[in-house]
Coordinates of C-alpha atoms in Angstrom, one line a residue:
Chain A
M36 CA -24.6 -19.6 -34.8
I37 CA -21.1 -19.1 -33.5
T38 CA -21.9 -15.7 -32.1
N39 CA -24.6 -17.3 -30.0
I40 CA -21.8 -18.8 -27.9
G41 CA -20.8 -15.3 -26.8
L42 CA -24.5 -14.5 -26.1
L43 CA -24.6 -17.2 -23.5
L44 CA -22.4 -15.0 -21.4
L45 CA -23.3 -11.6 -22.6
L46 CA -27.1 -12.0 -22.3
P47 CA -27.1 -12.7 -18.5
L48 CA -24.4 -10.0 -18.0
A49 CA -26.5 -7.4 -19.8
A50 CA -29.6 -8.4 -17.7
V51 CA -27.6 -8.1 -14.5
I52 CA -26.3 -4.6 -15.4
L53 CA -29.9 -3.5 -16.2
M54 CA -31.4 -5.2 -13.2
P55 CA -31.0 -2.3 -10.6
W56 CA -32.8 0.2 -12.9
V57 CA -35.4 -2.2 -14.2
S58 CA -36.3 -3.3 -10.7
R59 CA -37.1 0.3 -9.8
L60 CA -39.5 0.7 -12.7
H61 CA -42.1 -1.7 -11.5
R62 CA -42.4 -4.5 -8.9
R63 CA -42.9 -7.0 -11.7
A64 CA -40.3 -5.6 -14.1
A65 CA -37.4 -7.5 -12.5
D66 CA -39.5 -10.7 -12.8
V67 CA -40.1 -10.1 -16.5
L68 CA -36.4 -9.3 -17.2
A69 CA -35.2 -12.3 -15.3
A70 CA -37.7 -14.8 -16.9
L71 CA -37.1 -13.5 -20.4
T72 CA -33.3 -13.8 -19.9
G73 CA -33.7 -17.3 -18.8
L74 CA -36.0 -18.1 -21.7
G75 CA -33.5 -16.5 -24.1
L76 CA -30.7 -18.6 -22.7
V77 CA -32.8 -21.8 -23.2
A78 CA -33.6 -20.8 -26.8
L79 CA -29.9 -20.2 -27.5
C80 CA -28.9 -23.6 -26.1
L81 CA -31.6 -25.5 -28.0
R82 CA -30.3 -23.9 -31.3
F83 CA -27.1 -25.8 -30.8
I84 CA -28.7 -29.2 -30.6
P85 CA -29.1 -29.9 -34.4
L86 CA -25.3 -29.5 -34.7
H87 CA -24.7 -32.5 -32.4
G88 CA -21.3 -33.9 -32.7
E89 CA -19.7 -30.8 -34.0
T90 CA -17.4 -28.4 -32.1
L91 CA -18.2 -24.7 -32.5
T92 CA -15.4 -22.3 -31.6
L93 CA -15.7 -18.6 -31.1
R94 CA -12.5 -16.7 -31.5
A95 CA -12.6 -12.9 -31.1
L96 CA -10.6 -10.2 -29.3
H97 CA -8.1 -12.8 -27.9
T98 CA -11.0 -14.9 -26.6
Q99 CA -11.7 -18.5 -27.2
F100 CA -15.0 -20.2 -26.3
A101 CA -16.3 -23.4 -27.7
V102 CA -19.3 -25.7 -27.5
D103 CA -18.9 -29.5 -28.1
G104 CA -21.1 -32.4 -27.3
L105 CA -20.1 -32.5 -23.6
S106 CA -20.5 -28.9 -22.9
L107 CA -23.8 -28.8 -24.9
L108 CA -25.4 -31.4 -22.6
F109 CA -24.4 -29.5 -19.5
L110 CA -25.5 -26.1 -21.1
V111 CA -28.9 -27.5 -21.7
V112 CA -29.1 -28.8 -18.2
V113 CA -28.0 -25.5 -16.6
N114 CA -30.2 -23.2 -18.7
V115 CA -33.3 -25.3 -18.6
V116 CA -33.2 -25.7 -14.8
A117 CA -32.2 -22.1 -14.3
F118 CA -35.2 -20.9 -16.4
F119 CA -37.6 -22.9 -14.3
C120 CA -36.0 -21.7 -11.1
L121 CA -36.4 -18.1 -12.3
L122 CA -40.0 -18.7 -13.2
Y123 CA -40.6 -20.3 -9.8
S124 CA -38.9 -17.4 -8.0
I125 CA -41.5 -14.9 -9.4
D126 CA -44.0 -15.8 -6.7
Y127 CA -41.7 -17.5 -4.3
M128 CA -39.7 -14.3 -3.7
N129 CA -42.8 -12.6 -2.3
H130 CA -41.5 -14.0 1.0
Y131 CA -38.3 -12.0 0.7
D132 CA -37.2 -8.5 0.0
G133 CA -34.3 -7.6 -2.4
R134 CA -35.9 -9.3 -5.4
G135 CA -33.7 -7.5 -8.0
K136 CA -30.5 -8.4 -6.1
F137 CA -31.7 -12.0 -5.9
Y138 CA -32.2 -12.2 -9.7
A139 CA -28.9 -10.5 -10.4
L140 CA -27.0 -13.0 -8.3
L141 CA -28.9 -15.9 -9.7
L142 CA -28.1 -14.7 -13.3
L143 CA -24.5 -14.2 -12.4
M144 CA -24.4 -17.8 -11.1
V145 CA -25.9 -18.9 -14.5
L146 CA -23.3 -16.8 -16.3
G147 CA -20.5 -18.4 -14.3
L148 CA -21.8 -21.9 -15.0
N149 CA -22.1 -21.2 -18.7
G150 CA -18.6 -19.8 -18.6
I151 CA -17.2 -23.0 -17.0
L152 CA -18.8 -24.9 -19.9
L153 CA -17.5 -22.6 -22.7
V154 CA -13.9 -21.9 -21.7
R155 CA -11.1 -23.8 -23.1
D156 CA -8.4 -23.3 -20.6
L157 CA -7.9 -24.4 -16.9
F158 CA -7.3 -20.9 -15.5
S159 CA -10.5 -19.4 -17.1
L160 CA -12.4 -22.4 -15.8
Y161 CA -11.1 -21.5 -12.3
V162 CA -12.2 -17.8 -12.7
Y163 CA -15.7 -18.8 -13.7
L164 CA -15.8 -21.4 -10.9
E165 CA -15.1 -18.5 -8.5
I166 CA -18.0 -16.5 -9.9
V167 CA -20.4 -19.4 -9.3
S168 CA -18.9 -19.9 -5.8
I169 CA -19.2 -16.3 -4.6
A170 CA -22.8 -16.0 -6.0
S171 CA -23.7 -19.3 -4.2
Y172 CA -22.4 -18.1 -0.8
V173 CA -24.4 -15.0 -0.9
L174 CA -27.5 -16.7 -2.2
V175 CA -27.3 -19.4 0.5
A176 CA -27.3 -16.7 3.1
F177 CA -30.0 -14.7 1.2
N178 CA -32.6 -14.9 4.1
L179 CA -29.9 -13.3 6.4
K180 CA -31.1 -15.5 9.2
W181 CA -28.6 -17.3 11.5
D182 CA -28.9 -20.7 9.9
G183 CA -28.4 -19.3 6.4
I184 CA -25.4 -17.3 7.3
E185 CA -23.9 -20.2 9.3
S186 CA -24.4 -22.5 6.3
A187 CA -23.0 -20.0 3.9
L188 CA -19.9 -19.6 6.1
K189 CA -19.4 -23.3 6.3
Y190 CA -19.9 -23.6 2.5
L191 CA -17.4 -20.7 2.0
L192 CA -14.7 -22.2 4.2
L193 CA -14.9 -25.6 2.6
S194 CA -15.1 -24.2 -0.8
V195 CA -12.0 -22.0 -0.3
V196 CA -10.1 -25.2 0.5
A197 CA -11.5 -26.8 -2.7
T198 CA -10.5 -23.8 -4.9
G199 CA -7.1 -23.7 -3.2
L200 CA -6.5 -27.4 -4.0
I201 CA -7.7 -26.8 -7.6
L202 CA -5.4 -23.7 -8.0
V203 CA -2.4 -25.7 -6.7
G204 CA -3.2 -28.4 -9.2
V205 CA -3.5 -25.8 -12.0
G206 CA -0.1 -24.4 -10.9
I207 CA 1.6 -27.8 -11.1
I208 CA 0.3 -28.3 -14.6
Y209 CA 1.3 -24.9 -15.7
L210 CA 4.8 -25.2 -14.1
N211 CA 5.4 -28.5 -15.9
L212 CA 3.8 -28.0 -19.3
G213 CA 3.8 -24.2 -19.7
T214 CA 0.2 -24.1 -21.0
L215 CA -3.3 -24.4 -19.6
E216 CA -5.1 -24.7 -23.0
F217 CA -7.2 -27.9 -23.1
A218 CA -6.2 -28.9 -26.6
E219 CA -2.4 -28.4 -26.0
L220 CA -2.6 -30.1 -22.6
K221 CA -4.3 -33.1 -24.2
L222 CA -1.6 -33.5 -26.8
M223 CA 1.2 -33.0 -24.3
L224 CA -0.2 -35.4 -21.7
A225 CA -0.9 -38.0 -24.4
A226 CA 2.7 -37.7 -25.6
G227 CA 3.9 -38.3 -22.1
S228 CA 5.5 -34.9 -21.6
G229 CA 6.7 -34.4 -18.0
P230 CA 6.8 -36.7 -15.0
S231 CA 3.7 -38.8 -14.5
A232 CA 4.1 -38.8 -10.7
V233 CA 3.6 -35.0 -10.6
F234 CA 0.6 -35.2 -12.8
L235 CA -0.9 -37.8 -10.5
L236 CA -0.4 -35.4 -7.6
A237 CA -2.2 -32.7 -9.7
A238 CA -4.9 -35.3 -10.4
A239 CA -5.3 -36.0 -6.7
L240 CA -5.6 -32.3 -6.0
F241 CA -8.2 -32.0 -8.8
I242 CA -10.2 -35.0 -7.5
A243 CA -10.2 -33.5 -3.9
G244 CA -11.0 -30.0 -5.1
F245 CA -13.7 -30.7 -7.6
G246 CA -14.9 -33.6 -5.4
L247 CA -15.6 -31.0 -2.7
K248 CA -17.5 -28.9 -5.2
A249 CA -19.5 -32.0 -6.3
A250 CA -20.1 -32.9 -2.6
I251 CA -18.8 -36.5 -3.2
M252 CA -18.3 -38.4 0.0
P253 CA -16.1 -37.8 2.1
F254 CA -16.0 -34.2 0.8
H255 CA -19.8 -33.6 1.3
A256 CA -19.9 -31.8 4.7
W257 CA -21.1 -28.4 3.3
L258 CA -24.0 -29.6 1.2
P259 CA -26.5 -30.9 3.8
D260 CA -26.4 -27.5 5.6
A261 CA -26.3 -25.2 2.5
H262 CA -29.2 -26.8 0.7
P263 CA -31.9 -26.5 3.5
S264 CA -30.9 -22.9 4.4
A265 CA -31.0 -21.5 0.9
P266 CA -34.2 -20.3 -0.8
A267 CA -35.8 -23.2 -2.6
P268 CA -34.8 -22.1 -6.2
I269 CA -31.2 -21.8 -5.0
S270 CA -31.4 -25.3 -3.4
A271 CA -32.7 -26.5 -6.8
M272 CA -29.8 -24.8 -8.6
L273 CA -27.2 -26.0 -6.2
S274 CA -28.4 -29.6 -6.2
G275 CA -29.6 -29.8 -9.8
V276 CA -26.8 -27.9 -11.5
V277 CA -24.0 -26.4 -9.5
I278 CA -22.6 -29.6 -8.0
K279 CA -22.7 -31.1 -11.5
V280 CA -21.0 -28.4 -13.5
A281 CA -18.5 -27.2 -10.8
G282 CA -17.8 -30.8 -9.8
I283 CA -18.8 -33.6 -12.3
Y284 CA -18.3 -31.6 -15.5
A285 CA -14.8 -30.4 -14.5
L286 CA -13.8 -33.9 -13.4
T287 CA -15.1 -35.4 -16.6
R288 CA -13.5 -32.8 -18.8
L289 CA -10.2 -33.2 -17.0
F290 CA -10.0 -37.0 -16.7
F291 CA -11.7 -38.1 -19.9
D292 CA -11.0 -35.4 -22.4
I293 CA -7.6 -34.0 -21.3
Y294 CA -5.9 -36.5 -19.0
P295 CA -5.0 -39.9 -20.6
S296 CA -7.4 -41.3 -18.0
P297 CA -5.4 -44.0 -16.3
D298 CA -7.3 -46.9 -14.8
R299 CA -6.3 -46.0 -11.2
I300 CA -8.2 -42.7 -11.5
L301 CA -11.2 -44.5 -12.8
N302 CA -11.0 -46.9 -9.8
V303 CA -10.9 -43.8 -7.5
F304 CA -14.1 -42.6 -9.2
L305 CA -15.7 -46.0 -8.7
F306 CA -14.7 -46.2 -5.0
L307 CA -15.9 -42.7 -4.3
G308 CA -19.1 -43.3 -6.3
V309 CA -20.0 -46.4 -4.3
A310 CA -19.2 -44.6 -1.0
S311 CA -21.4 -41.6 -2.0
M312 CA -24.3 -43.8 -3.3
V313 CA -24.5 -45.9 -0.1
G314 CA -23.6 -43.3 2.4
G315 CA -25.9 -40.6 1.0
A316 CA -28.9 -42.9 0.9
L317 CA -28.4 -44.3 4.4
I318 CA -28.1 -40.9 6.0
A319 CA -31.1 -39.6 3.9
Y320 CA -33.3 -42.3 5.4
F321 CA -32.9 -40.9 8.9
Q322 CA -33.7 -37.2 8.1
R323 CA -36.8 -35.4 9.4
D324 CA -36.0 -32.2 7.5
I325 CA -37.3 -32.7 4.0
K326 CA -34.6 -30.5 2.4
R327 CA -31.8 -32.2 4.3
M328 CA -33.2 -35.6 3.1
F329 CA -33.1 -34.3 -0.5
A330 CA -29.6 -33.0 0.0
Y331 CA -28.3 -36.4 1.2
S332 CA -30.2 -38.1 -1.6
S333 CA -28.3 -35.8 -4.0
I334 CA -25.0 -37.1 -2.6
S335 CA -26.3 -40.7 -3.3
Q336 CA -27.3 -39.8 -6.9
I337 CA -24.0 -38.2 -7.6
G338 CA -22.6 -41.5 -6.5
Y339 CA -24.5 -43.2 -9.4
I340 CA -23.0 -40.7 -11.8
L341 CA -19.4 -41.3 -10.5
I342 CA -19.9 -45.1 -10.7
G343 CA -20.9 -44.7 -14.4
L344 CA -17.8 -42.6 -15.0
G345 CA -15.6 -45.0 -13.0
L346 CA -16.8 -48.0 -15.1
G347 CA -15.2 -46.2 -18.1
N348 CA -17.1 -48.3 -20.7
A349 CA -19.6 -46.9 -23.2
L350 CA -22.7 -48.0 -21.2
G351 CA -21.4 -46.6 -18.0
L352 CA -20.5 -43.3 -19.5
I353 CA -23.8 -42.9 -21.3
G354 CA -25.6 -43.8 -18.1
A355 CA -23.6 -41.3 -16.1
L356 CA -24.2 -38.5 -18.6
F357 CA -27.9 -39.3 -18.9
H358 CA -28.2 -39.3 -15.1
V359 CA -26.6 -35.8 -15.0
L360 CA -29.6 -34.6 -17.1
N361 CA -32.2 -36.7 -15.3
H362 CA -31.0 -35.9 -11.8
A363 CA -31.0 -32.2 -12.6
L364 CA -34.6 -32.4 -13.7
F365 CA -36.1 -34.5 -10.9
K366 CA -34.0 -33.1 -8.1
S367 CA -34.7 -29.5 -9.0
L368 CA -38.4 -30.6 -9.1
L369 CA -38.2 -32.1 -5.7
F370 CA -36.5 -29.1 -4.2
L371 CA -39.1 -26.8 -5.7
N372 CA -41.7 -29.1 -4.2
S373 CA -40.1 -28.7 -0.8
G374 CA -40.0 -25.0 -1.3
A375 CA -43.7 -25.0 -2.1
L376 CA -44.3 -26.9 1.2
Q377 CA -42.2 -24.5 3.2
Y378 CA -43.9 -21.5 1.4
R379 CA -47.2 -22.6 2.8
T380 CA -46.4 -24.4 6.0
H381 CA -43.3 -22.5 7.1
T382 CA -41.7 -25.7 8.2
R383 CA -39.3 -28.3 6.8
D384 CA -40.1 -30.9 9.4
M385 CA -41.8 -33.8 7.8
N386 CA -43.3 -35.0 11.1
E387 CA -45.3 -31.7 11.3
M388 CA -46.9 -32.3 7.9
G389 CA -49.3 -35.0 6.8
G390 CA -52.3 -35.2 4.4
L391 CA -51.1 -32.2 2.4
E392 CA -52.1 -33.9 -0.9
H393 CA -55.7 -32.9 -0.2
R394 CA -54.7 -29.2 0.1
M395 CA -51.8 -28.9 -2.4
R396 CA -52.6 -31.2 -5.3
V397 CA -50.1 -29.8 -7.8
T398 CA -47.3 -30.0 -5.3
G399 CA -48.4 -33.5 -4.3
M400 CA -48.8 -34.9 -7.8
T401 CA -45.6 -33.4 -9.1
S402 CA -43.7 -34.7 -6.1
I403 CA -44.9 -38.2 -7.0
F404 CA -43.4 -37.7 -10.5
G405 CA -40.1 -36.7 -8.8
T406 CA -40.2 -39.7 -6.4
L407 CA -40.8 -42.2 -9.2
S408 CA -38.1 -40.6 -11.3
I409 CA -35.4 -40.6 -8.6
A410 CA -36.3 -44.2 -7.6
G411 CA -35.8 -45.3 -11.2
V412 CA -39.4 -46.5 -11.9
P413 CA -40.2 -47.0 -15.6
P414 CA -41.1 -45.1 -17.8
F415 CA -39.7 -42.1 -15.9
N416 CA -36.3 -40.7 -16.9
G417 CA -34.3 -42.0 -13.9
F418 CA -35.1 -45.6 -14.9
W419 CA -33.1 -45.4 -18.1
S420 CA -30.0 -43.8 -16.8
K421 CA -29.8 -46.1 -13.8
L422 CA -30.4 -49.1 -16.2
F423 CA -27.5 -48.0 -18.4
I424 CA -25.2 -47.6 -15.3
I425 CA -26.2 -51.1 -14.0
L426 CA -25.7 -52.6 -17.5
G427 CA -22.3 -50.9 -17.6
A428 CA -21.4 -52.4 -14.3
L429 CA -22.4 -55.9 -15.5
A430 CA -20.4 -55.4 -18.8
A431 CA -17.4 -54.4 -16.7
K432 CA -17.9 -57.5 -14.5
Q433 CA -18.4 -55.3 -11.5
Y434 CA -21.2 -57.5 -10.2
A435 CA -21.1 -56.3 -6.6
V436 CA -21.5 -52.7 -7.8
A437 CA -24.4 -53.6 -10.0
V438 CA -26.2 -55.4 -7.1
L439 CA -25.6 -52.5 -4.8
A440 CA -26.9 -50.0 -7.4
I441 CA -30.1 -52.0 -7.8
F442 CA -30.5 -52.4 -4.0
L443 CA -29.9 -48.7 -3.4
S444 CA -32.4 -47.8 -6.1
I445 CA -35.1 -49.9 -4.2
F446 CA -33.9 -48.3 -1.0
T447 CA -34.3 -44.9 -2.5
L448 CA -37.9 -45.8 -3.5
G449 CA -38.4 -46.9 0.1
Y450 CA -37.4 -43.7 1.8
F451 CA -39.0 -41.4 -0.8
L452 CA -42.3 -43.3 -0.4
L453 CA -41.9 -42.9 3.3
M454 CA -41.5 -39.1 2.7
Q455 CA -44.7 -39.2 0.5
R456 CA -46.6 -40.9 3.4
R457 CA -45.4 -38.5 6.0
V458 CA -45.9 -35.3 4.0
F459 CA -48.8 -35.8 1.5
F460 CA -50.8 -38.9 2.6
G461 CA -52.5 -40.0 5.8
K462 CA -54.7 -37.9 8.0
L463 CA -54.6 -34.1 7.4
N464 CA -53.0 -32.3 10.3
L465 CA -55.7 -29.9 11.4
K466 CA -53.4 -26.9 11.5
W467 CA -53.2 -27.2 7.7
K468 CA -56.9 -27.4 7.0
D469 CA -57.0 -23.9 5.5
L470 CA -53.9 -24.4 3.4
K471 CA -54.0 -23.5 -0.4
E472 CA -51.9 -24.5 -3.3
V473 CA -48.9 -22.3 -4.1
P474 CA -49.3 -19.4 -6.7
L475 CA -49.4 -19.9 -10.4
T476 CA -45.7 -19.4 -11.5
M477 CA -44.5 -21.8 -8.7
S478 CA -47.1 -24.4 -9.8
L479 CA -46.2 -23.9 -13.5
A480 CA -42.5 -24.5 -12.9
M481 CA -43.2 -27.7 -11.0
I482 CA -45.6 -28.9 -13.6
F483 CA -43.2 -28.3 -16.5
L484 CA -40.3 -30.1 -14.7
A485 CA -42.6 -33.0 -13.8
A486 CA -43.7 -33.3 -17.4
Q487 CA -40.0 -33.3 -18.5
C488 CA -39.3 -36.2 -16.1
L489 CA -41.9 -38.2 -17.9
L490 CA -41.2 -37.0 -21.5
V491 CA -37.5 -37.6 -21.2
G492 CA -38.3 -41.1 -20.0
I493 CA -40.7 -41.8 -22.9
F494 CA -38.6 -40.2 -25.6
F495 CA -35.3 -41.3 -24.1
N496 CA -34.0 -42.5 -27.5
E497 CA -34.1 -39.0 -29.0
V498 CA -32.6 -37.5 -25.9
L499 CA -29.8 -40.1 -26.1
R500 CA -29.2 -39.5 -29.8
Y501 CA -29.1 -35.6 -29.7
L502 CA -27.7 -34.9 -26.3
V503 CA -26.1 -37.8 -24.5
E504 CA -24.4 -39.8 -27.2
P505 CA -22.5 -36.7 -28.6
A506 CA -21.3 -36.0 -25.1
A507 CA -20.3 -39.6 -24.5
A508 CA -18.4 -39.7 -27.8
I509 CA -16.1 -36.9 -26.5
L510 CA -15.4 -38.9 -23.4
L511 CA -14.8 -42.2 -25.4
G512 CA -12.7 -40.3 -27.9
G513 CA -10.6 -38.8 -25.1
K514 CA -9.6 -42.2 -23.6
Chain B
M292 CA 15.9 -7.4 -2.9
L293 CA 12.3 -6.4 -3.7
L294 CA 11.4 -10.1 -3.9
Y295 CA 12.8 -10.9 -0.4
A296 CA 11.3 -7.8 1.1
S297 CA 7.9 -8.8 -0.4
L298 CA 8.2 -12.4 0.8
I299 CA 9.1 -11.3 4.4
L300 CA 6.2 -8.8 4.5
L301 CA 3.9 -11.4 3.1
V302 CA 4.7 -13.8 5.9
V303 CA 4.5 -10.9 8.5
F304 CA 1.1 -9.7 7.3
A305 CA -0.3 -13.3 7.0
I306 CA 0.8 -14.0 10.6
L307 CA -0.7 -10.7 11.8
V308 CA -4.1 -11.8 10.4
C309 CA -4.2 -14.5 13.0
F310 CA -3.2 -12.3 15.9
F311 CA -5.4 -9.2 15.4
R312 CA -8.4 -9.3 17.7
D313 CA -10.1 -6.6 15.7
L314 CA -11.6 -8.2 12.5
L315 CA -11.2 -4.9 10.6
Y316 CA -7.4 -4.9 11.1
A317 CA -7.3 -8.6 10.3
A318 CA -9.1 -7.9 7.0
V319 CA -6.7 -5.1 6.1
S320 CA -3.7 -7.2 7.0
L321 CA -5.0 -10.0 4.8
A322 CA -5.3 -7.5 1.9
L323 CA -1.8 -6.3 2.4
A324 CA -0.6 -10.0 2.4
S325 CA -2.5 -10.4 -0.9
V326 CA -0.7 -7.3 -2.3
M327 CA 2.7 -8.7 -1.3
L328 CA 1.8 -12.0 -2.8
S329 CA 0.9 -10.2 -6.0
V330 CA 4.3 -8.5 -6.0
V331 CA 6.0 -11.9 -5.5
L332 CA 4.0 -13.4 -8.4
F333 CA 5.0 -10.5 -10.7
Q334 CA 8.6 -10.9 -9.6
Y335 CA 8.5 -14.6 -10.6
G336 CA 6.9 -13.7 -14.0
A337 CA 3.6 -15.2 -13.1
N338 CA 1.8 -12.2 -14.5
I339 CA -1.6 -13.8 -14.9
A340 CA -1.8 -15.0 -11.4
A341 CA -0.5 -11.7 -10.1
V342 CA -3.2 -9.7 -11.9
F343 CA -6.0 -11.9 -10.4
E344 CA -4.5 -11.9 -7.0
L345 CA -4.4 -8.2 -7.0
S346 CA -7.8 -7.5 -8.4
V347 CA -9.8 -10.3 -6.8
C348 CA -8.1 -11.2 -3.6
A349 CA -6.6 -7.9 -2.6
G350 CA -9.5 -5.8 -4.0
L351 CA -12.8 -7.6 -4.2
I352 CA -12.5 -10.0 -1.3
T353 CA -11.2 -7.1 1.0
V354 CA -14.2 -5.0 0.1
L355 CA -16.5 -7.9 1.0
F356 CA -14.7 -8.5 4.3
V357 CA -14.6 -4.9 5.3
S358 CA -18.2 -4.2 4.5
T359 CA -19.3 -7.3 6.4
V360 CA -17.2 -6.4 9.4
S361 CA -18.5 -2.9 9.4
M362 CA -22.0 -4.2 9.7
T363 CA -21.3 -5.9 13.0
K364 CA -21.9 -4.0 16.2
D365 CA -19.8 -4.0 19.3
S366 CA -22.4 -6.2 21.1
D367 CA -22.0 -8.8 18.3
Q368 CA -18.4 -9.4 19.3
A369 CA -18.0 -12.9 20.9
N370 CA -15.5 -13.6 23.6
E371 CA -13.1 -15.9 21.7
S372 CA -10.8 -18.4 23.3
R373 CA -7.1 -17.6 23.2
L374 CA -6.4 -21.4 22.8
P375 CA -6.1 -21.4 19.0
A376 CA -3.5 -18.6 19.2
Y377 CA -1.3 -20.7 21.5
F378 CA -1.4 -23.6 19.0
L379 CA -0.6 -21.3 16.1
P380 CA 3.2 -21.5 16.3
F381 CA 3.1 -25.3 16.4
I382 CA 0.8 -25.4 13.4
L383 CA 3.0 -22.9 11.6
V384 CA 6.1 -25.1 12.2
L385 CA 4.2 -28.1 11.0
F386 CA 3.0 -26.4 7.8
L387 CA 6.5 -25.0 7.1
G388 CA 7.9 -28.5 7.5
L389 CA 5.3 -30.0 5.1
D390 CA 5.9 -27.1 2.7
F391 CA 9.6 -27.7 2.7
F392 CA 9.4 -31.4 2.0
L393 CA 6.7 -30.9 -0.7
V394 CA 8.7 -28.2 -2.5
K395 CA 11.9 -30.3 -2.2
W396 CA 10.1 -33.2 -3.8
L397 CA 8.6 -31.1 -6.5
A398 CA 11.9 -29.4 -7.2
G399 CA 13.8 -32.7 -7.3
S400 CA 11.4 -34.4 -9.7
T401 CA 10.0 -31.7 -11.9
L402 CA 11.5 -28.3 -11.8
V403 CA 14.7 -29.1 -13.5
G404 CA 14.2 -27.7 -17.0
A405 CA 10.5 -27.4 -16.4
G406 CA 8.5 -24.2 -16.7
F407 CA 9.4 -21.5 -19.2
P408 CA 11.2 -18.1 -19.0
A409 CA 9.2 -15.0 -18.4
T410 CA 8.5 -13.2 -21.6
P411 CA 10.2 -9.7 -21.7
G412 CA 8.0 -6.7 -22.2
L413 CA 5.0 -8.2 -20.4
N414 CA 3.2 -5.8 -18.1
F415 CA -0.1 -5.4 -16.5
Q416 CA -1.8 -3.9 -19.6
N417 CA -0.5 -6.6 -21.9
V418 CA -1.6 -9.4 -19.7
F419 CA -4.9 -7.9 -18.8
W420 CA -6.1 -6.7 -22.2
G421 CA -4.0 -8.9 -24.4
Q422 CA -3.5 -12.4 -23.1
R423 CA -6.5 -12.7 -20.7
M424 CA -9.3 -11.1 -22.8
T425 CA -11.2 -14.4 -22.3
D426 CA -11.4 -13.6 -18.6
I427 CA -12.6 -10.0 -19.0
V428 CA -16.2 -11.0 -18.8
G429 CA -15.3 -13.2 -15.9
Q430 CA -13.6 -10.2 -14.2
V431 CA -16.5 -7.9 -14.7
S432 CA -18.9 -10.6 -13.5
L433 CA -16.7 -11.2 -10.4
I434 CA -16.9 -7.5 -9.5
L435 CA -20.6 -7.5 -10.1
V436 CA -21.0 -10.6 -7.9
G437 CA -19.1 -8.7 -5.2
V438 CA -21.2 -5.6 -5.6
F439 CA -24.5 -7.4 -5.5
G440 CA -23.3 -9.6 -2.7
I441 CA -22.5 -6.6 -0.6
L442 CA -25.8 -4.9 -1.4
T443 CA -27.6 -8.2 -0.5
I444 CA -25.9 -8.4 2.9
M445 CA -26.4 -4.6 3.4
R446 CA -30.1 -5.1 3.4
A447 CA -29.8 -6.2 7.0
L448 CA -28.0 -3.0 7.9
S449 CA -30.6 -0.8 6.3
E450 CA -33.4 -2.7 8.0
R451 CA -31.6 -2.3 11.4
R452 CA -31.2 1.4 10.8
K453 CA -34.9 1.7 10.1
H454 CA -35.7 0.0 13.4
D455 CA -33.2 2.2 15.3

């Protein structure tokens, strides 16, 4: 079981090394290798679930990797979403050349994300963060058109600032404590080693740096450009997974597991969470570009997660962690939906669409699942996580936050229903009369993700028990 | 002596990056600045950071920059405004001032007795293969990301050559 931890890194690495040769064998060979690697990674992650609550540590050749409840939740999120994105890419990539290179970069992104979740020191976390970042820049610009390259450049420039801030923060910690190991840092910070003002400066740098990676308002400028320009599976990965692991996971690990988590940091989370939740939703409402709308809505949903973390109580933390999983599922589904629409219509402008439900039934139906999930309609998964966050706000006597969260949930339903009406319902635009549903693997990926949105909602108790609660226990134990 | 020479060269190469009109020269100058920074880091005993600065910033990032720049044609060059260059000295002074006060504050509040002495006998091999084995997969992956990144961007060049 312990060796499986290493396989989470070595399996994608081996696939990447083989990819240039395999992709020359046959047009579909690269598809098979990528999909099987994705499936293998999901199987490896699922094998850890029965050991919930335990921490598995792999020590070999001067390395240390570990899986605990918190990293397991994120590992499942990363690898499940990545598998469906790989599956979807099999037909989606017919629009692009360089299929093997695309899969290699996507698998390297997954490797980097797994690395962030497995390492146990701040510097290694930084190294794997860079792998994810560099892979993301290239993948955003994969179409090599002007908008993609411009967005990738914007993403790169802001991301460089983020990693610079993080590196300075890491430097300050190392300078003062002489170690970057999570376990040693936790002990030293809890014992009050070193001056607290300096650690607060490092905390501010981490919040700004990882906040930029998580696209929290006001650090969100790169996200609304990067998401629409990227190929749909990459938008799904960025929104569903990357902003959570590179941003939310890192913040959570730092401020709940390692830092003694002072109240003022939680208040910063709460404030940034409310700003993101409100700001993201309001801007999303005015978008005509479907992927830009989803991108702004991601900022709003990240706000919910931050609010849950900022509340700091058990309900809030469980809600936040559950929303990480749920948002990854329904937002990747919605981005894959938008990719399916663009695949057939070659536009992202919602005003040019209309009545597509009659021509693209799978896309239409699955997007309804995504809409109901993101709006928090029972019994879909989004309902439960939002409910926990709102109950957490009430328990913490943050009544204004609770009311805002409920209102914004209704508002989200409003602008997503508006999207449904503009895109899928109403009179069919005549230029789409000969439109067909997208190919099989794209449809399958959307169907599986939509089914998960419903199943996680129905069996939320089991998901909480095996995935979310062990993760929340780490955070509550770290306080 | 080596430390001061490296520091001066680091600043010179970093400033030159902003003044070169040719992107290729700017990329090479940035690489040299990274090499100097790596030497400075080694001098201070920050071996881990030095290793990564040298391999990733001076090596990998430079390859990315140079290959991207080499793909651009003369006709792609935009006529840039000289205005940012005029502001540069003021911005430099501002940053140096901020830097000074930040370092002064950090030194006053934390550096006394903080940190730890550089371990004798540490060299590149020890750090790379001994202490940072955890990051070897990361390093290999970073290089692979760079290689596949370049190949992905190069698709445009091969397409253009086909059309020409």
